[in-house]
CSV table of C-alpha atoms in Angstrom, one decimal:
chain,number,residue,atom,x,y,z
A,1,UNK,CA,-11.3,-38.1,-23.3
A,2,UNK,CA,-13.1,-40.6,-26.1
A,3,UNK,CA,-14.4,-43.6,-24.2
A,4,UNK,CA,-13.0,-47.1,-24.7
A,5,UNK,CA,-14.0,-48.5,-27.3
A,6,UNK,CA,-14.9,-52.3,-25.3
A,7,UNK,CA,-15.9,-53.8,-28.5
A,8,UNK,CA,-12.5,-54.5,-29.7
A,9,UNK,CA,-11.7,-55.6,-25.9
A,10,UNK,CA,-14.0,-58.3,-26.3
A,11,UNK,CA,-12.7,-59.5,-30.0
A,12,UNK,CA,-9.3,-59.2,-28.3
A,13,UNK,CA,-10.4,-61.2,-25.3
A,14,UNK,CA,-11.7,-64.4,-27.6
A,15,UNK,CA,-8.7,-64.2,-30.2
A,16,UNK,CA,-5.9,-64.5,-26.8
A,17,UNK,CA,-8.5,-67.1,-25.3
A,18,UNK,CA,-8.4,-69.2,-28.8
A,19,UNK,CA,-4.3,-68.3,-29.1
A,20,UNK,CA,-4.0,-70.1,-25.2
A,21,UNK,CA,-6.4,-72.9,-26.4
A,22,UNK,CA,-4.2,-73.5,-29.9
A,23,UNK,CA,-1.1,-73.2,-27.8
A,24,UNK,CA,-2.0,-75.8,-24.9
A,25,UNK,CA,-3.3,-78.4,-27.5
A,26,UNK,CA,-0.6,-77.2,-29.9
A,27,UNK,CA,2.5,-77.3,-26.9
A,28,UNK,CA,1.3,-80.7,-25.9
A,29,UNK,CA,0.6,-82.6,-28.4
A,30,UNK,CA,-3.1,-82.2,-29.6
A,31,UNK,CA,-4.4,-82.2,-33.0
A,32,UNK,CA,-4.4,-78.5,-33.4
A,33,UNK,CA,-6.0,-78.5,-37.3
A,34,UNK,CA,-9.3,-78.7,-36.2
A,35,UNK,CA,-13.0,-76.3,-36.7
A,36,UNK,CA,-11.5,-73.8,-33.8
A,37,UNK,CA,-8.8,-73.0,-35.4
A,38,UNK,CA,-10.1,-73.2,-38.9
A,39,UNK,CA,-12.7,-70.6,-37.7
A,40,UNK,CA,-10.0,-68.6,-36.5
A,41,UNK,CA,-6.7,-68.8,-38.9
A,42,UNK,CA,-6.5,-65.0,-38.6
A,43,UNK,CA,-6.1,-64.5,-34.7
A,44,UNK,CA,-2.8,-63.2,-35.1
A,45,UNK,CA,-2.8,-61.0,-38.1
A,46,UNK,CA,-5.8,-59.4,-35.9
A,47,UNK,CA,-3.2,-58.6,-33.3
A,48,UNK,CA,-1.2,-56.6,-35.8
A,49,UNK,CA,-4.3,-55.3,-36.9
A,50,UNK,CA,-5.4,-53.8,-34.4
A,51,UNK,CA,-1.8,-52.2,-33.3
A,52,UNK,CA,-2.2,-50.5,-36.9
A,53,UNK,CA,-5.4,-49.0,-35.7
A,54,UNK,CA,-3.9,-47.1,-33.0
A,55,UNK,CA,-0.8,-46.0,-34.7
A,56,UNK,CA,-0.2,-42.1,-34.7
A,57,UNK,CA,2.2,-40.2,-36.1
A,58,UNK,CA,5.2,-39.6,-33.8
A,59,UNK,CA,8.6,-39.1,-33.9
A,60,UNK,CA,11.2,-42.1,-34.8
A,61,UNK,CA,13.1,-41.1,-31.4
A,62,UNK,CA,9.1,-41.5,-29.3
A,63,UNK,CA,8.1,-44.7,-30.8
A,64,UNK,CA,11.3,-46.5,-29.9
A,65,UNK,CA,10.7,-44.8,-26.6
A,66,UNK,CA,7.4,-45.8,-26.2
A,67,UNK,CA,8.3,-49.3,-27.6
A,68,UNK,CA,10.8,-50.1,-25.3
A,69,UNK,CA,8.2,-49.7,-22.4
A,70,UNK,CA,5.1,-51.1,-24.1
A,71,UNK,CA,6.9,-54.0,-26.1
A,72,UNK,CA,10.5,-54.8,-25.5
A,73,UNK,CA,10.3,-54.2,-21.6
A,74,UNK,CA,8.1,-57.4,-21.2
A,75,UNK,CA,9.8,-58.8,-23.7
A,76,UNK,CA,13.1,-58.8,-21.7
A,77,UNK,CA,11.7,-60.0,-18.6
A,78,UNK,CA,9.5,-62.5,-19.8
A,79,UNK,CA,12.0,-64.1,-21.6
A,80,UNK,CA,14.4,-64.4,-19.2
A,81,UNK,CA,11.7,-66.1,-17.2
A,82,UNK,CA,11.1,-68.0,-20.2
A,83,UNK,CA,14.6,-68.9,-20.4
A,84,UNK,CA,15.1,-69.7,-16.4
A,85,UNK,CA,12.0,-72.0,-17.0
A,86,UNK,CA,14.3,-73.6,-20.1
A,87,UNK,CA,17.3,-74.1,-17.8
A,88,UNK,CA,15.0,-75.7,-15.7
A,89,UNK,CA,13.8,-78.3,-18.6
A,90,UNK,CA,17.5,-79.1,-19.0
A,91,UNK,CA,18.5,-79.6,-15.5
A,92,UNK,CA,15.0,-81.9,-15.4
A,93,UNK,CA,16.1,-84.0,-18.6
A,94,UNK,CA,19.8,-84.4,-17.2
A,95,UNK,CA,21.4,-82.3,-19.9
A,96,UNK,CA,24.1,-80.5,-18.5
A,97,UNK,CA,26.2,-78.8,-21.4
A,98,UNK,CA,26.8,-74.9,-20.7
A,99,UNK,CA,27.0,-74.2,-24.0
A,100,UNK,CA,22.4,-74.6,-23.7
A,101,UNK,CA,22.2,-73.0,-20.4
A,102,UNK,CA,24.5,-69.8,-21.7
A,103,UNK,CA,24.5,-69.7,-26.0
A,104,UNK,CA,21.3,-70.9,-26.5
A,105,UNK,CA,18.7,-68.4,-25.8
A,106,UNK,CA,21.4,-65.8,-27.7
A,107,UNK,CA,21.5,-68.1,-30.6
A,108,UNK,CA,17.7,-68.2,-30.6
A,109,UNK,CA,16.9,-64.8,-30.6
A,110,UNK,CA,19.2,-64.4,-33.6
A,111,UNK,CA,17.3,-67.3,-35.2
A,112,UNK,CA,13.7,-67.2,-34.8
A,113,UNK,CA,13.2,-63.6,-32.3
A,114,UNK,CA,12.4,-66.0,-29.0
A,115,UNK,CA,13.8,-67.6,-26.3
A,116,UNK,CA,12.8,-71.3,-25.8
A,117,UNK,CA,10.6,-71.6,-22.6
A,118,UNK,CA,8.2,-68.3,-23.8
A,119,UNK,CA,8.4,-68.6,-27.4
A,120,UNK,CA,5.0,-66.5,-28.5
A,121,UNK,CA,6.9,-63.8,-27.2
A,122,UNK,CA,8.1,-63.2,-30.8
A,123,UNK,CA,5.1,-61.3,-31.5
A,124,UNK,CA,6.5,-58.2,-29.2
A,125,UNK,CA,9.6,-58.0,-31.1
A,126,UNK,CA,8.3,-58.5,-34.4
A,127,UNK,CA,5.6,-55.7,-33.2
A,128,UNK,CA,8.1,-53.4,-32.2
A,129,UNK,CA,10.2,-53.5,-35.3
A,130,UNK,CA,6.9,-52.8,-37.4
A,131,UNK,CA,6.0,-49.8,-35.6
A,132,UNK,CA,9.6,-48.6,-35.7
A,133,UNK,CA,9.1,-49.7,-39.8
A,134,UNK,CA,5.9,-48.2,-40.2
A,135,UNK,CA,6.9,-44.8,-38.6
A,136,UNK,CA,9.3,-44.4,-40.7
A,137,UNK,CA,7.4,-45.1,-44.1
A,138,UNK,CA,5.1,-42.4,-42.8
A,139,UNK,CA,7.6,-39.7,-42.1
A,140,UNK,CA,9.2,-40.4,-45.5
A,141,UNK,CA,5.7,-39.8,-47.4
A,142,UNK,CA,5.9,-43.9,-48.7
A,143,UNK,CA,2.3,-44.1,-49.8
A,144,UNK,CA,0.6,-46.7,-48.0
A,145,UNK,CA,-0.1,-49.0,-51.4
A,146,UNK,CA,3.4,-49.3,-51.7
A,147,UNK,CA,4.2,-50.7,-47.9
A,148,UNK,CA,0.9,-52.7,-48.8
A,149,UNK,CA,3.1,-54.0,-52.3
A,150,UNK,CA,6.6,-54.5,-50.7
A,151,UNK,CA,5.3,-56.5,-47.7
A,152,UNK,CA,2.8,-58.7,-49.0
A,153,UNK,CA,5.2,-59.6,-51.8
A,154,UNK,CA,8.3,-60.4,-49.4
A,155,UNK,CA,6.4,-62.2,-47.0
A,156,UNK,CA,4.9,-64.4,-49.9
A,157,UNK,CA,8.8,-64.9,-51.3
A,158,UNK,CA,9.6,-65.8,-47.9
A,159,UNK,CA,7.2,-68.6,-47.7
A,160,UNK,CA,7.8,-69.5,-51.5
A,161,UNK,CA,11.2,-70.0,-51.5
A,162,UNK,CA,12.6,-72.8,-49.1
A,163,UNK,CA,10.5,-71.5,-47.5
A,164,UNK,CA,12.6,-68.7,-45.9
A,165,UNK,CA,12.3,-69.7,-42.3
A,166,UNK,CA,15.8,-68.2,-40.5
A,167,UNK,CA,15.4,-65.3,-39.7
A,168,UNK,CA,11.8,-66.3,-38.9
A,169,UNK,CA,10.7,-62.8,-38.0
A,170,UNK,CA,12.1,-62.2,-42.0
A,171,UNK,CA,9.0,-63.0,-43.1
A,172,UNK,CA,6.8,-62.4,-39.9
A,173,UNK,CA,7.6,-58.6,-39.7
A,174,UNK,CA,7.1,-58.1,-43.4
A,175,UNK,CA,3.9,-60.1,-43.2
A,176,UNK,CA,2.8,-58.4,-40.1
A,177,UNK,CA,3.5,-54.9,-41.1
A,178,UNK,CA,1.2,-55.5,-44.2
A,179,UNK,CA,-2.2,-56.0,-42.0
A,180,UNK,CA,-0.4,-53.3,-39.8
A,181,UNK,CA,-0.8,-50.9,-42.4
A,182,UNK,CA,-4.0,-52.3,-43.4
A,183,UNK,CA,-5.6,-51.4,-39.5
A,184,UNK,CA,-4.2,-47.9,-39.6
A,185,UNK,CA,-5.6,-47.3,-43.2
A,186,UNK,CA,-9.0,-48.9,-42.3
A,187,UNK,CA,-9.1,-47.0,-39.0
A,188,UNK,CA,-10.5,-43.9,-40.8
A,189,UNK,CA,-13.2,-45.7,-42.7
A,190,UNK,CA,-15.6,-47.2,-40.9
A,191,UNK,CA,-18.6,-45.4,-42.1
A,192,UNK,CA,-17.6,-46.2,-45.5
A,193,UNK,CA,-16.8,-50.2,-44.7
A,194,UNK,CA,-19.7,-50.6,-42.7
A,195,UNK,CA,-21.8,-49.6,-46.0
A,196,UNK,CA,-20.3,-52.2,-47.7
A,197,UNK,CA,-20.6,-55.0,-44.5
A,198,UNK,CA,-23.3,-57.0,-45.8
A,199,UNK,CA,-21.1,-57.7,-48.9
A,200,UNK,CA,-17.7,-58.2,-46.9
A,201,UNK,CA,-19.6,-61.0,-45.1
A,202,UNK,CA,-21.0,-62.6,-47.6
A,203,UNK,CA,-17.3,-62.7,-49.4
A,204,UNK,CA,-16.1,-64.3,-46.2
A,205,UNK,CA,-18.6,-66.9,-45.9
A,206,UNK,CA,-17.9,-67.8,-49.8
A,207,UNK,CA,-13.8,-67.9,-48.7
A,208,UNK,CA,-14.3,-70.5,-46.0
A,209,UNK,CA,-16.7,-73.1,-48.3
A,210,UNK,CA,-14.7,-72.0,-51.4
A,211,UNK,CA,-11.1,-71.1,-50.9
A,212,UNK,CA,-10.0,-71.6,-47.0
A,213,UNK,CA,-6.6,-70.8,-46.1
A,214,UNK,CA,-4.4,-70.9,-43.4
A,215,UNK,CA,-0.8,-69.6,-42.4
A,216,UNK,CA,1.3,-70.2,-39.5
A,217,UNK,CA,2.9,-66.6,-38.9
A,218,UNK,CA,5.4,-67.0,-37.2
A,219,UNK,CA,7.0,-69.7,-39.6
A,220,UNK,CA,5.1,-67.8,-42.3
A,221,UNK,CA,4.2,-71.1,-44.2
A,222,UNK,CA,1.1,-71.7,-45.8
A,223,UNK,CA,-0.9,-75.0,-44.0
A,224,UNK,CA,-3.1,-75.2,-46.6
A,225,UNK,CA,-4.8,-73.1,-48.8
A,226,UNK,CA,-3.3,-70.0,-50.6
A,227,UNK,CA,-1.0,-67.1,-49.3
A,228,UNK,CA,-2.6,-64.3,-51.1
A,229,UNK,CA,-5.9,-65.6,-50.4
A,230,UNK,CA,-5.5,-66.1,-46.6
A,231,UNK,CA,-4.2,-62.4,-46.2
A,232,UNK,CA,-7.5,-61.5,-48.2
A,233,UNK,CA,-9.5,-63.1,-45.9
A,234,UNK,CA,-8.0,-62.3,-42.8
A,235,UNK,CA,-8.4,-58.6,-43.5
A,236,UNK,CA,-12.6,-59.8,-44.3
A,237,UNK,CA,-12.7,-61.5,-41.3
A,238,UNK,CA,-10.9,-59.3,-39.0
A,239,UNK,CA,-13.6,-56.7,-40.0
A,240,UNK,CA,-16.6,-59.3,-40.1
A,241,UNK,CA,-15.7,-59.6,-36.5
A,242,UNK,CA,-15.1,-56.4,-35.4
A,243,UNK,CA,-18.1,-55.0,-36.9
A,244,UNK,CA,-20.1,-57.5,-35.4
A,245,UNK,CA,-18.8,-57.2,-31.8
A,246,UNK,CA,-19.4,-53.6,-32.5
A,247,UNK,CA,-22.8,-53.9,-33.8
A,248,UNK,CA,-23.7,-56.2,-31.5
A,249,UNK,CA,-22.1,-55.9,-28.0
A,250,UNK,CA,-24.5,-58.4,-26.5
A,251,UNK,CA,-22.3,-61.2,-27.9
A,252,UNK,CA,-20.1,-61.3,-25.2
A,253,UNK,CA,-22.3,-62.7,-22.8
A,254,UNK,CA,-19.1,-63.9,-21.2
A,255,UNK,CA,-16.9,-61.0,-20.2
A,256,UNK,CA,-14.8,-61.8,-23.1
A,257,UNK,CA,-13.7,-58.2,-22.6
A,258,UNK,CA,-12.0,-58.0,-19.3
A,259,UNK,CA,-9.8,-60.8,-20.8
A,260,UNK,CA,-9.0,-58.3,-23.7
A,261,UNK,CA,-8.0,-55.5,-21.4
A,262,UNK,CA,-5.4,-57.5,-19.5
A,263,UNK,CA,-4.5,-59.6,-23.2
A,264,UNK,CA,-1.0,-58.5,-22.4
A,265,UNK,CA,-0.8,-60.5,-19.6
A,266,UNK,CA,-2.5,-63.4,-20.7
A,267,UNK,CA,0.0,-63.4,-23.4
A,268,UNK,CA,2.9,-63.2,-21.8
A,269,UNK,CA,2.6,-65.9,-18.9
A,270,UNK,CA,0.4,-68.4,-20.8
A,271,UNK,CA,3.3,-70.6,-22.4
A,272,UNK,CA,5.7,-70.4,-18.8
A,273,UNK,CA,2.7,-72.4,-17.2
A,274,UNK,CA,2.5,-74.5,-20.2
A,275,UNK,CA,6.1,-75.0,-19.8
A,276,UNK,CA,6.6,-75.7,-16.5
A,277,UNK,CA,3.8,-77.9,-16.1
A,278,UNK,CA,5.5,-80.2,-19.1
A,279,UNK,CA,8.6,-79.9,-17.1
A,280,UNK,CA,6.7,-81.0,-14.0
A,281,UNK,CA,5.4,-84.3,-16.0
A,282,UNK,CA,9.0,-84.7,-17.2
A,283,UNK,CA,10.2,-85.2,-14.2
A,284,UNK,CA,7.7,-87.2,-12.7
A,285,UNK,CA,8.8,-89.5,-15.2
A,286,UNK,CA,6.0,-89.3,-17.9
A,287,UNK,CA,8.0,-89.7,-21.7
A,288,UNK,CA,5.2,-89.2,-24.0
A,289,UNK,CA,2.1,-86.8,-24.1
A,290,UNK,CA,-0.7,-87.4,-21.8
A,291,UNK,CA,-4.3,-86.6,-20.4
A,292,UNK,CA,-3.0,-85.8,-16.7
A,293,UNK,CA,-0.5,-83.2,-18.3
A,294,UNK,CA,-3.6,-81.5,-20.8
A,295,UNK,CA,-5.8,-81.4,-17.7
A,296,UNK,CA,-3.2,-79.8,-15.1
A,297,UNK,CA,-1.9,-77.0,-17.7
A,298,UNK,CA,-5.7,-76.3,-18.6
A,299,UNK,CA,-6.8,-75.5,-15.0
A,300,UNK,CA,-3.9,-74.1,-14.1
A,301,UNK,CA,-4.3,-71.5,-16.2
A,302,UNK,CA,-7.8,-70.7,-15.7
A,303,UNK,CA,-6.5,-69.9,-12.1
A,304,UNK,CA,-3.3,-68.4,-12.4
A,305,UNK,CA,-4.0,-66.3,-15.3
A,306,UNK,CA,-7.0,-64.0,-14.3
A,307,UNK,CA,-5.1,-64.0,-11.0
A,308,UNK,CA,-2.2,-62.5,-12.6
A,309,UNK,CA,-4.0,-60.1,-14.8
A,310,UNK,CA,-5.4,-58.2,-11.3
A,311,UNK,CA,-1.9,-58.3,-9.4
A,312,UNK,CA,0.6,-58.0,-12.0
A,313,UNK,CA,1.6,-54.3,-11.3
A,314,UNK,CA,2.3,-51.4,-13.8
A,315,UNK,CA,6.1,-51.0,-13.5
A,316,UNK,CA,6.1,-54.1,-16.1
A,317,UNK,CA,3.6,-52.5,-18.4
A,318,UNK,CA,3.7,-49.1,-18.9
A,319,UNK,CA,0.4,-48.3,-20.7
């Protein structure tokens, strides 16, 4: 059995930490465009990233399977949750139609992937449409420049036209299936990219003074910047990072990696405390953002979550 390579636990552990951080200030009302996240504009193409680095070859029939357990299973019940938390907003706010309590979260799968009340959640299903995507190309013998070609190009239309933003996951999947195939390509060839790591980071660091650019995924829309240039980057940085967690395992003087093991379940529960908490404040009567609400979401989740990630039990996620 080849041991665990905790390296990318770590990476994994800082990019869910900085997604939660983006997501409380982002949820609530915070400036969210500041150095944190311009340090990190490519926290989620690492996710999809790193999913590309474990793909094998399998049959279309065992990835669904497979899927279904890792992906869509948490999926389901997390956004019924999500959507139970919703239902809850509504009841809070005094809006009684039935038409938000029963159509809605059916309407907003069809639109953006997500139920309101867990909304990062699109990632799983985006995820599990890419593998199912990728698995395919594979088995038909699509050479992986072409995937790298066809996605790259349709997630930039997406963004260039209108931008494309119903379906969302349109241009997410597309987009995310490009550094997808990117992680399982680089996967092989570390040797060879770790010869050429001293230039890779130099090339970064030039990007961020020279050229920085940022994309929100899951609207696939450029926030500033270029949209060729950020997926560039990303892939340099995503490696910069990894190599240097690798390199260097002494980084994570904080246990970033035991957050990375149990990522799943950071990532899933993160935005129903979020949620509730600004249902809580809603209630109480509070209209507009405030301090209190920050505060009480913020250590809330520095309880609940690592308390979560040692009692949440398998029969949710099937590893």
């Amino acid at each position: 059995m080849s041991q665990r390579d905790t390296s990318l636990d770590s990476v994994g552990g800082l990019m869910i930490l900085h997604m939660i951080s983006f997501h409380l200030r982002g949820y609530l009302g915070y400036e969210v465009l500041d150095l944190e996240n311009f340090l990190f504009f490519f926290f989620m193409p690492w996710f999809f990233f790193k999913a590309g680095m474990f793909w094998k070859m399998d049959s279309i029939k065992n990835v669904v399977v497979k899927g279904y357990c890792r992906l869509l299973k948490p999926f389901i019940i997390f956004s019924i949750i999500g959507h139970l938390c919703f239902c809850i907003r509504l009841f809070v706010e005094r809006d009684y139609n039935w038409v938000h309590y029963v159509l809605s979260p059916f309407k907003a799968l069809l639109r953006y992937g997500c139920v309101a009340g867990n909304e990062p959640l699109w990632f799983l299903l985006s995820l599990f449409v890419i593998r199912v995507l990728y698995t395919l190309c594979a088995n038909y013998k699509i050479h992986f420049v072409i995937v790298l070609f066809v996605t790259a190009l349709v997630g930039f239309l997406c963004n260039l036209y209108a931008p494309i933003t119903e379906p969302r996951y349109l241009g997410n999947v597309s987009t995310g299936l490009f550094f997808f195939t990117m992680g399982n390509w680089l996967s092989n060839r570390t040797l060879e990219v770790d010869g050429k790591i001293q230039f890779i980071i130099a090339i970064t660091l030039i990007l961020y003074i020279v050229y920085p650019s940022a994309v929100d995924l899951f609207y696939n829309k450029v926030l500033y910047g270029n949209y060729f240039i950020w997926m560039i980057h990303s892939v340099l940085c995503i490696i910069t990072i990894n190599y240097l967690f690798r390199r260097y395992p002494m980084i994570d003087v904080v246990g970033l990696k035991y957050v990375g093991r149990d990522s799943m379940i950071y990532f899933v529960i993160h935005r129903l405390i979020i949620y509730s908490v600004q249902s809580f404040f809603i209630y109480l009567g509070y209209g507009e953002i405030n301090i209190p609400e920050f505060w009480t979401a913020l250590i809330l989740s520095i309880i609940i979550l690592p308390v979560a990630a040692k009692y949440i039990k398998v029969y949710i996620f099937i590893h």
